CSV table of C-alpha atoms in Angstrom, one decimal:
chain,number,residue,atom,x,y,z
A,1,MET,CA,-208.8,20.0,-61.8
A,2,LYS,CA,-211.9,21.3,-63.5
A,3,LEU,CA,-211.7,24.2,-65.9
A,4,THR,CA,-214.7,26.4,-66.7
A,5,ALA,CA,-216.3,26.3,-70.1
A,6,ARG,CA,-215.9,30.0,-70.4
A,7,CYS,CA,-212.1,29.8,-70.1
A,8,ALA,CA,-212.0,27.3,-72.9
A,9,ALA,CA,-214.4,29.2,-75.1
A,10,VAL,CA,-212.5,32.5,-75.1
A,11,ALA,CA,-209.0,31.0,-75.7
A,12,ALA,CA,-209.2,31.3,-79.5
A,13,SER,CA,-210.2,35.0,-79.3
A,14,LEU,CA,-207.2,35.7,-76.9
A,15,LEU,CA,-204.7,34.7,-79.6
A,16,LEU,CA,-206.3,37.2,-81.9
A,17,SER,CA,-206.4,40.2,-79.5
A,18,LEU,CA,-203.1,40.5,-77.7
A,19,PRO,CA,-203.7,44.0,-76.2
A,20,ALA,CA,-206.8,42.6,-74.5
A,21,VAL,CA,-204.9,39.6,-73.3
A,22,ALA,CA,-202.5,41.7,-71.4
A,23,GLN,CA,-205.4,43.1,-69.3
A,24,THR,CA,-206.9,39.7,-68.4
A,25,LEU,CA,-204.4,38.9,-65.6
A,26,THR,CA,-204.4,41.3,-62.6
A,27,TYR,CA,-201.7,40.8,-60.0
A,28,LEU,CA,-203.5,40.1,-56.8
A,29,GLY,CA,-200.4,39.5,-54.6
A,30,GLN,CA,-197.9,37.1,-53.3
A,31,GLN,CA,-196.8,35.1,-50.3
A,32,ILE,CA,-193.2,34.0,-49.6
A,33,VAL,CA,-191.9,31.1,-47.5
A,34,GLN,CA,-188.3,31.6,-46.6
A,35,GLY,CA,-186.0,28.7,-46.2
A,36,SER,CA,-187.2,25.1,-46.2
A,37,PRO,CA,-189.2,24.5,-43.0
A,38,MET,CA,-189.6,21.0,-41.6
A,39,PHE,CA,-192.9,19.3,-42.0
A,40,LYS,CA,-193.5,15.7,-41.1
A,41,GLY,CA,-189.8,15.0,-40.8
A,42,ALA,CA,-188.8,16.5,-44.1
A,43,PRO,CA,-187.9,19.9,-45.5
A,44,VAL,CA,-190.5,21.7,-47.5
A,45,GLY,CA,-189.2,23.1,-50.7
A,46,GLY,CA,-188.5,22.1,-54.3
A,47,LEU,CA,-192.2,22.7,-55.3
A,48,SER,CA,-192.2,22.1,-59.0
A,49,SER,CA,-195.9,22.1,-59.7
A,50,ILE,CA,-199.2,23.0,-58.2
A,51,ASP,CA,-202.8,21.9,-58.8
A,52,TYR,CA,-206.0,23.2,-57.2
A,53,VAL,CA,-208.5,20.6,-55.9
A,54,ALA,CA,-211.9,22.3,-56.0
A,55,ALA,CA,-213.6,19.5,-53.9
A,56,THR,CA,-211.3,20.4,-50.9
A,57,GLY,CA,-210.3,24.0,-51.6
A,58,ARG,CA,-206.7,22.9,-51.2
A,59,TYR,CA,-203.7,22.3,-53.5
A,60,LEU,CA,-201.4,19.5,-54.4
A,61,ALA,CA,-197.7,20.3,-55.1
A,62,ILE,CA,-195.0,17.9,-56.0
A,63,CYS,CA,-191.5,18.1,-54.6
A,64,ASP,CA,-188.5,17.6,-56.9
A,65,ASP,CA,-186.4,16.1,-54.1
A,66,ARG,CA,-184.7,13.1,-55.8
A,67,SER,CA,-185.2,11.1,-52.6
A,68,ASP,CA,-182.1,12.9,-51.4
A,69,ARG,CA,-183.3,14.7,-48.3
A,70,ALA,CA,-186.3,12.5,-47.8
A,71,PRO,CA,-188.3,10.1,-50.0
A,72,ALA,CA,-189.9,11.5,-53.1
A,73,ARG,CA,-193.2,13.1,-52.1
A,74,PHE,CA,-196.0,15.5,-52.8
A,75,TYR,CA,-197.7,17.9,-50.5
A,76,GLU,CA,-201.3,19.0,-49.8
A,77,LEU,CA,-201.5,22.7,-48.7
A,78,SER,CA,-204.0,25.5,-48.4
A,79,LEU,CA,-203.6,29.1,-49.5
A,80,ASP,CA,-205.7,32.0,-48.1
A,81,LEU,CA,-205.8,34.5,-51.0
A,82,SER,CA,-207.2,37.2,-48.8
A,83,LYS,CA,-203.8,37.4,-47.1
A,84,PHE,CA,-201.8,37.8,-50.3
A,85,ARG,CA,-200.1,41.2,-50.6
A,86,ARG,CA,-198.6,43.3,-53.4
A,87,SER,CA,-195.5,43.7,-51.3
A,88,ALA,CA,-191.8,42.9,-51.7
A,89,ASN,CA,-191.9,41.3,-48.2
A,90,PRO,CA,-195.4,39.9,-47.8
A,91,GLY,CA,-194.7,37.1,-45.3
A,92,GLU,CA,-196.2,33.7,-45.4
A,93,ALA,CA,-199.6,34.2,-43.6
A,94,GLY,CA,-202.3,31.9,-45.1
A,95,VAL,CA,-199.8,29.3,-46.4
A,96,THR,CA,-200.6,26.1,-44.5
A,97,TRP,CA,-199.0,22.7,-45.0
A,98,VAL,CA,-201.7,20.0,-44.6
A,99,ASN,CA,-200.2,16.7,-45.5
A,100,ALA,CA,-197.2,15.0,-47.2
A,101,THR,CA,-197.5,11.8,-49.2
A,102,THR,CA,-194.6,9.5,-50.2
A,103,ILE,CA,-194.5,8.6,-53.9
A,104,LEU,CA,-193.9,4.9,-54.4
A,105,ASP,CA,-192.0,3.2,-57.3
A,106,LEU,CA,-193.6,0.6,-59.6
A,107,ASP,CA,-192.8,-2.1,-57.0
A,108,GLY,CA,-194.7,-0.1,-54.4
A,109,GLN,CA,-191.6,1.0,-52.5
A,110,PRO,CA,-190.2,4.5,-51.7
A,111,PHE,CA,-187.8,5.6,-54.4
A,112,GLY,CA,-184.1,5.1,-53.6
A,113,ARG,CA,-181.8,8.1,-53.5
A,114,ASN,CA,-181.2,9.8,-56.9
A,115,THR,CA,-183.4,7.3,-58.8
A,116,VAL,CA,-186.3,9.7,-59.6
A,117,ASP,CA,-186.8,13.4,-60.3
A,118,PRO,CA,-190.5,14.3,-59.8
A,119,GLU,CA,-191.4,17.5,-61.6
A,120,SER,CA,-195.1,17.9,-62.2
A,121,LEU,CA,-198.5,16.5,-61.2
A,122,ARG,CA,-202.2,16.8,-62.1
A,123,LEU,CA,-205.2,15.3,-60.4
A,124,ASP,CA,-207.7,13.5,-62.6
A,125,THR,CA,-211.0,13.6,-60.5
A,126,LYS,CA,-212.8,11.6,-63.2
A,127,ARG,CA,-210.5,8.6,-62.8
A,128,ASN,CA,-209.4,9.3,-59.3
A,129,LEU,CA,-205.8,9.3,-60.3
A,130,ILE,CA,-202.8,11.6,-60.1
A,131,TYR,CA,-200.5,11.8,-63.2
A,132,TRP,CA,-196.9,12.9,-62.6
A,133,ALA,CA,-193.7,13.5,-64.6
A,134,ASN,CA,-190.3,12.1,-63.8
A,135,GLU,CA,-187.7,14.1,-65.6
A,136,GLY,CA,-185.0,11.4,-65.7
A,137,GLN,CA,-181.4,12.5,-66.2
A,138,ARG,CA,-178.5,12.5,-68.6
A,139,VAL,CA,-175.4,11.9,-66.5
A,140,SER,CA,-172.4,9.9,-67.3
A,141,GLY,CA,-172.9,6.3,-66.1
A,142,ALA,CA,-176.4,7.1,-64.7
A,143,MET,CA,-178.8,7.7,-67.6
A,144,GLN,CA,-182.4,7.7,-66.6
A,145,ASN,CA,-185.3,7.8,-69.1
A,146,PRO,CA,-188.0,10.4,-68.6
A,147,THR,CA,-191.4,8.9,-67.7
A,148,VAL,CA,-195.0,9.9,-67.2
A,149,ARG,CA,-196.7,7.9,-64.5
A,150,ARG,CA,-200.0,7.3,-62.7
A,151,MET,CA,-200.5,7.0,-59.0
A,152,SER,CA,-203.4,6.9,-56.5
A,153,GLY,CA,-203.9,9.6,-54.0
A,154,ASP,CA,-201.9,7.6,-51.4
A,155,GLY,CA,-198.9,7.6,-53.6
A,156,LYS,CA,-199.2,3.9,-54.8
A,157,PRO,CA,-198.2,3.2,-58.4
A,158,ALA,CA,-200.9,2.8,-61.0
A,159,GLY,CA,-198.8,2.3,-64.2
A,160,GLU,CA,-197.0,4.6,-66.6
A,161,PHE,CA,-197.5,5.8,-70.2
A,162,PRO,CA,-195.3,4.5,-73.0
A,163,VAL,CA,-192.9,7.4,-73.8
A,164,PRO,CA,-191.5,7.1,-77.4
A,165,GLY,CA,-187.9,5.7,-77.3
A,166,TYR,CA,-186.4,8.7,-79.0
A,167,TYR,CA,-186.8,10.7,-75.7
A,168,ASN,CA,-184.5,8.3,-73.9
A,169,PRO,CA,-181.0,9.7,-73.4
A,170,SER,CA,-178.1,7.8,-75.0
A,171,GLY,CA,-174.6,8.8,-76.0
A,172,SER,CA,-172.6,11.4,-74.2
A,173,ALA,CA,-173.6,13.2,-70.9
A,174,SER,CA,-173.4,16.6,-72.7
A,175,GLY,CA,-175.9,15.6,-75.4
A,176,ILE,CA,-174.1,17.6,-78.0
A,177,ALA,CA,-171.7,14.9,-79.3
A,178,PRO,CA,-172.4,13.3,-82.8
A,179,GLY,CA,-175.0,10.6,-82.5
A,180,ASP,CA,-176.4,11.7,-79.2
A,181,VAL,CA,-180.1,11.1,-78.7
A,182,GLY,CA,-182.8,12.0,-76.2
A,183,VAL,CA,-183.4,14.6,-73.6
A,184,TYR,CA,-180.7,16.9,-72.2
A,185,ASN,CA,-179.9,16.7,-68.6
A,186,ASN,CA,-182.4,18.7,-66.4
A,187,LEU,CA,-184.3,19.7,-69.6
A,188,ALA,CA,-186.8,17.0,-69.9
A,189,PHE,CA,-190.4,16.5,-68.7
A,190,GLU,CA,-191.3,19.2,-66.2
A,191,SER,CA,-195.0,19.7,-67.1
A,192,ILE,CA,-198.3,17.9,-67.0
A,193,ALA,CA,-201.6,19.3,-68.4
A,194,ILE,CA,-205.0,17.6,-68.7
A,195,THR,CA,-207.5,19.0,-71.3
A,196,PRO,CA,-210.8,20.2,-69.9
A,197,ASP,CA,-212.7,17.4,-71.6
A,198,GLY,CA,-210.6,14.9,-69.6
A,199,LYS,CA,-209.5,13.0,-72.6
A,200,THR,CA,-205.9,13.9,-73.1
A,201,LEU,CA,-202.7,14.4,-71.1
A,202,TRP,CA,-199.9,16.6,-72.4
A,203,THR,CA,-196.3,16.9,-71.3
A,204,MET,CA,-193.4,18.9,-72.9
A,205,SER,CA,-189.7,18.5,-72.9
A,206,GLU,CA,-188.2,21.7,-71.3
A,207,ASN,CA,-185.9,22.1,-74.3
A,208,GLY,CA,-185.4,20.2,-77.5
A,209,LEU,CA,-184.1,16.6,-77.8
A,210,ALA,CA,-180.4,16.2,-78.6
A,211,GLN,CA,-181.1,15.0,-82.1
A,212,ASP,CA,-183.4,17.9,-82.8
A,213,SER,CA,-181.7,21.1,-81.6
A,214,LEU,CA,-179.2,22.5,-79.1
A,215,PRO,CA,-180.4,23.7,-75.7
A,216,THR,CA,-181.2,27.4,-75.2
A,217,ALA,CA,-178.5,30.0,-74.7
A,218,VAL,CA,-178.2,33.8,-74.9
A,219,GLY,CA,-179.3,34.5,-78.5
A,220,ARG,CA,-180.5,30.9,-79.2
A,221,GLY,CA,-183.8,29.2,-78.6
A,222,SER,CA,-184.5,25.5,-78.6
A,223,ARG,CA,-187.2,23.3,-80.3
A,224,ALA,CA,-189.0,21.5,-77.5
A,225,ARG,CA,-191.5,18.6,-78.1
A,226,LEU,CA,-195.1,18.7,-76.9
A,227,LEU,CA,-196.3,15.1,-76.4
A,228,SER,CA,-199.8,13.8,-75.8
A,229,PHE,CA,-201.3,10.6,-74.4
A,230,ASP,CA,-204.9,9.3,-74.6
A,231,LEU,CA,-206.1,8.9,-71.0
A,232,ASP,CA,-208.4,6.0,-71.8
A,233,SER,CA,-206.0,3.9,-73.9
A,234,GLY,CA,-202.8,5.2,-72.4
A,235,LYS,CA,-201.2,5.4,-75.9
A,236,ALA,CA,-199.0,8.3,-77.1
A,237,GLY,CA,-200.8,10.5,-79.6
A,238,ALA,CA,-200.1,13.8,-81.4
A,239,GLU,CA,-196.8,15.5,-80.9
A,240,TYR,CA,-195.8,19.0,-81.8
A,241,ILE,CA,-192.8,21.4,-81.7
A,242,TYR,CA,-192.7,24.4,-79.4
A,243,ASP,CA,-190.0,27.0,-80.0
A,244,VAL,CA,-188.6,28.0,-76.6
A,245,GLY,CA,-187.2,31.6,-76.7
A,246,PRO,CA,-183.5,32.4,-76.1
A,247,VAL,CA,-182.2,33.3,-72.7
A,248,PRO,CA,-183.1,37.0,-72.3
A,249,PHE,CA,-180.3,38.1,-70.0
A,250,PRO,CA,-176.7,37.1,-70.1
A,251,PRO,CA,-175.0,35.8,-67.0
A,252,ALA,CA,-172.7,38.2,-65.1
A,253,ARG,CA,-169.6,36.4,-66.4
A,254,GLN,CA,-169.3,34.9,-69.8
A,255,GLY,CA,-169.5,31.1,-69.7
A,256,ASP,CA,-171.5,30.9,-66.5
A,257,PHE,CA,-174.8,28.9,-66.4
A,258,ALA,CA,-177.8,30.3,-68.2
A,259,THR,CA,-180.9,28.6,-69.5
A,260,ASN,CA,-184.5,29.1,-70.6
A,261,GLY,CA,-187.1,26.4,-70.6
A,262,VAL,CA,-190.7,25.2,-70.1
A,263,PRO,CA,-191.4,24.1,-66.5
A,264,ASP,CA,-195.2,23.8,-66.7
A,265,MET,CA,-198.3,24.4,-68.7
A,266,LEU,CA,-202.1,24.6,-68.2
A,267,ALA,CA,-204.7,23.4,-70.7
A,268,LEU,CA,-207.4,25.9,-71.8
A,269,SER,CA,-209.0,23.6,-74.4
A,270,ALA,CA,-208.1,20.5,-76.4
A,271,HIS,CA,-205.5,22.6,-78.4
A,272,GLU,CA,-204.8,25.8,-76.4
A,273,PHE,CA,-202.5,26.2,-73.4
A,274,ILE,CA,-200.8,28.7,-71.1
A,275,VAL,CA,-197.1,27.9,-71.0
A,276,ILE,CA,-194.5,29.1,-68.5
A,277,GLU,CA,-191.1,30.0,-69.9
A,278,ARG,CA,-188.6,30.3,-67.0
A,279,ALA,CA,-185.2,31.7,-67.6
A,280,PHE,CA,-182.2,31.9,-65.3
A,281,ALA,CA,-178.7,33.3,-65.7
A,282,VAL,CA,-176.1,33.3,-62.9
A,283,GLY,CA,-175.6,36.9,-61.6
A,284,ALA,CA,-177.8,38.4,-64.3
A,285,VAL,CA,-179.2,41.9,-63.4
A,286,THR,CA,-182.8,41.0,-63.8
A,287,PRO,CA,-185.7,43.3,-62.7
A,288,GLY,CA,-186.7,43.1,-59.1
A,289,VAL,CA,-184.6,42.6,-56.0
A,290,ALA,CA,-185.2,39.8,-53.4
A,291,ALA,CA,-186.1,41.3,-50.0
A,292,HIS,CA,-183.9,38.9,-48.0
A,293,THR,CA,-180.7,39.1,-50.2
A,294,LYS,CA,-181.1,42.6,-51.6
A,295,GLN,CA,-179.9,41.1,-54.9
A,296,PRO,CA,-181.6,40.4,-58.3
A,297,THR,CA,-182.8,36.8,-58.5
A,298,GLY,CA,-181.5,36.1,-62.0
A,299,ASN,CA,-184.9,34.8,-63.0
A,300,THR,CA,-187.1,36.0,-65.9
A,301,ILE,CA,-190.7,34.5,-66.1
A,302,LYS,CA,-193.0,34.8,-69.0
A,303,LEU,CA,-196.4,33.3,-69.8
A,304,TYR,CA,-197.4,32.4,-73.3
A,305,LEU,CA,-200.6,31.4,-75.0
A,306,ILE,CA,-200.0,28.6,-77.5
A,307,ASP,CA,-202.3,26.9,-80.1
A,308,THR,CA,-201.5,23.5,-81.7
A,309,ARG,CA,-203.9,24.0,-84.6
A,310,GLY,CA,-202.1,24.1,-87.9
A,311,ALA,CA,-198.8,22.8,-86.4
A,312,THR,CA,-197.0,19.8,-87.9
A,313,ASP,CA,-197.7,16.5,-86.1
A,314,VAL,CA,-194.3,15.0,-85.6
A,315,SER,CA,-195.4,11.9,-83.7
A,316,GLY,CA,-193.1,9.0,-84.6
A,317,TRP,CA,-190.4,11.2,-85.9
A,318,PRO,CA,-187.1,10.2,-84.2
A,319,SER,CA,-185.6,13.5,-85.4
A,320,ILE,CA,-186.9,16.7,-87.0
A,321,LYS,CA,-183.6,17.8,-88.4
A,322,GLY,CA,-183.8,18.4,-92.1
A,323,ARG,CA,-187.6,18.2,-92.2
A,324,GLU,CA,-190.1,21.0,-92.7
A,325,VAL,CA,-191.9,21.6,-89.4
A,326,VAL,CA,-194.6,24.2,-88.5
A,327,PRO,CA,-194.4,24.8,-84.7
A,328,VAL,CA,-197.3,25.6,-82.5
A,329,LYS,CA,-198.5,29.2,-82.5
A,330,ARG,CA,-197.0,31.1,-79.6
A,331,ALA,CA,-198.1,34.6,-78.3
A,332,MET,CA,-197.0,36.5,-75.2
A,333,LEU,CA,-199.5,36.6,-72.4
A,334,LEU,CA,-197.5,38.3,-69.6
A,335,ASP,CA,-193.9,39.2,-68.8
A,336,LEU,CA,-194.0,39.0,-65.0
A,337,SER,CA,-191.1,41.4,-64.8
A,338,SER,CA,-193.6,44.1,-65.7
A,339,LEU,CA,-195.5,43.7,-62.4
A,340,LYS,CA,-195.0,46.0,-59.5
A,341,ASN,CA,-195.9,46.0,-55.8
A,342,ASP,CA,-197.9,48.7,-54.1
A,343,ASP,CA,-194.7,50.6,-53.2
A,344,GLY,CA,-193.6,50.7,-56.8
A,345,SER,CA,-190.9,48.0,-56.5
A,346,VAL,CA,-190.7,45.5,-59.3
A,347,LEU,CA,-191.9,42.0,-58.4
A,348,ALA,CA,-188.8,39.9,-57.7
A,349,LEU,CA,-189.3,36.5,-59.2
A,350,ASP,CA,-187.9,33.2,-58.0
A,351,ASN,CA,-187.7,29.9,-59.9
A,352,ILE,CA,-191.4,29.7,-61.0
A,353,GLU,CA,-192.2,26.1,-62.0
A,354,GLY,CA,-195.9,25.5,-61.4
A,355,ILE,CA,-199.3,26.9,-62.6
A,356,THR,CA,-202.9,26.2,-61.9
A,357,PHE,CA,-206.3,27.8,-61.9
A,358,GLY,CA,-207.4,28.6,-58.4
A,359,PRO,CA,-210.7,29.3,-56.6
A,360,MET,CA,-213.1,32.2,-57.0
A,361,HIS,CA,-211.9,35.3,-55.2
A,362,GLU,CA,-214.2,38.3,-54.7
A,363,GLY,CA,-216.3,37.1,-57.7
A,364,LYS,CA,-213.3,36.4,-60.0
A,365,ARG,CA,-211.5,33.3,-61.1
A,366,THR,CA,-207.8,33.1,-60.1
A,367,LEU,CA,-204.5,31.8,-61.5
A,368,ILE,CA,-201.8,30.6,-59.1
A,369,LEU,CA,-198.0,30.2,-59.7
A,370,VAL,CA,-195.5,28.6,-57.4
A,371,SER,CA,-191.7,28.5,-57.3
A,372,ASP,CA,-189.1,25.8,-56.7
A,373,ASN,CA,-186.6,27.1,-54.2
A,374,ASN,CA,-184.1,24.3,-55.0
A,375,PHE,CA,-183.6,24.0,-51.2
A,376,ASN,CA,-181.3,26.9,-51.6
A,377,PRO,CA,-181.2,29.5,-48.7
A,378,ALA,CA,-180.7,32.3,-51.2
A,379,GLN,CA,-184.0,31.4,-52.9
A,380,PHE,CA,-187.6,31.3,-51.6
A,381,THR,CA,-190.9,29.4,-52.1
A,382,GLN,CA,-193.1,32.0,-53.8
A,383,PHE,CA,-196.8,31.8,-54.4
A,384,ILE,CA,-198.2,34.5,-56.9
A,385,ALA,CA,-201.9,35.0,-57.4
A,386,PHE,CA,-203.7,36.7,-60.3
A,387,THR,CA,-207.4,37.4,-60.8
A,388,LEU,CA,-208.8,36.7,-64.3
A,389,ASP,CA,-210.5,39.8,-65.8
A,390,GLY,CA,-211.8,40.9,-69.1
A,391,ASN,CA,-211.9,38.1,-71.8
A,392,LEU,CA,-211.0,35.4,-69.3
A,393,ASN,CA,-213.6,36.4,-66.6
C-alpha cells in the first residue's frame, strides 16, 4: 500500500492540534454483509484486516479462521464507495468477493485445524510480498508462539521474522500466575503496518505481555508492546510501550467477558500511526443498535494518533516491571460512537479489526475500516468509509 507524502507530512501537526484532527475524518457511509455467505466453498467472515491495492483498485482481507471451517485464507474483494450509505441498514451493494487464496505453512501445505490464527496482512509492492501476523495462542497443553511471516501473492511461504523469545507464552494458560511469560491468549499480534518509506514493518501485541502488565479490564488499561522489523535484513529493531485504555463500558453482569485491545494500525510516517482500540463487553449498553438484532453490539471503537518519538526503546527487555518507561504519545483521533446516520441514529459498531487508506473519492482520499464477525450470526461484516478532509486532505 502506498501512502501519500502529504499524509506523512501533516501527521506531526495533527498531534499538536486535536480540535482540527476531529474534523479531518468525515463519515462517508457503511455497507453491511449479514451472515457468512459461501464463496469458493468456504464461508466469508472473520475479516481481521484490510489493505487497499492501488494497482488493481481492490482490497486484500485476511480471514482469522484457524483452518476450522476451511483452510486459512485471505480474500480479494472490491468496494464501490459510491454505494456506501449513512444508514443503519445500508445493505451490501458494491461489496464484491473476487478471489480467495489459501495460506500455506512453512512446508508449503495448508495449515491444519487450530494450528494458526491469521490476524493481519499488508502488501509490500516494492518486494512483491505479503506480510501477515499469526496471533498464536495461550491454551493449556497447546501453546503457540506469535509469529510474523512473509508469503507470496499465491499464499506460498517466504519465511518469517525472528520474534523475541519473551513474546512466547509459557507457564499457566491464564497468564497471571507467578512466573508466567509471553502473550495472553487472544491478545497477541493482530496488527501489521508498513512505513511509507518501505523500510520498516511494525506489529503490536493487543495487550501487554504477562510479565509486563495485566490484561485490560473495566478501570484498568494494559501496557502493549509495539515491535519493529527491518524489511531488508528481517531483524527485530526498536520496541516501544503503548498504553491501551481501560474497558470503557462494564458488561451487563459482573464477571462476564470484557476487553479492550489494539487489533490494527496504519503507518503515517516512520514514527506516527493511526491505532484502533476495539473494546467489547458482553451485554454492555453501548451507543448504537444493530438493525437485525435491535440490540446494542457491546463494541466501542476509537481511533488514536500515536508518535514514538521520545518514547523509551525497550527492545531486548524481557520485562518492563520495575523499570522507568516513557510510552509512545497517544491522542484521540475519533470515537466512532459519536457518528450518526442520516436519520439521526447512532452508528452501530461491530468488531472493527482492520484499517487501510482507500482510493480517491470525489477528489478526496479515503480511510476504510472492516469488522470481524467471528462467524457469529448475531454479528455482521461491516465496512465503514471516511473521507479525509482538512489537515489530512
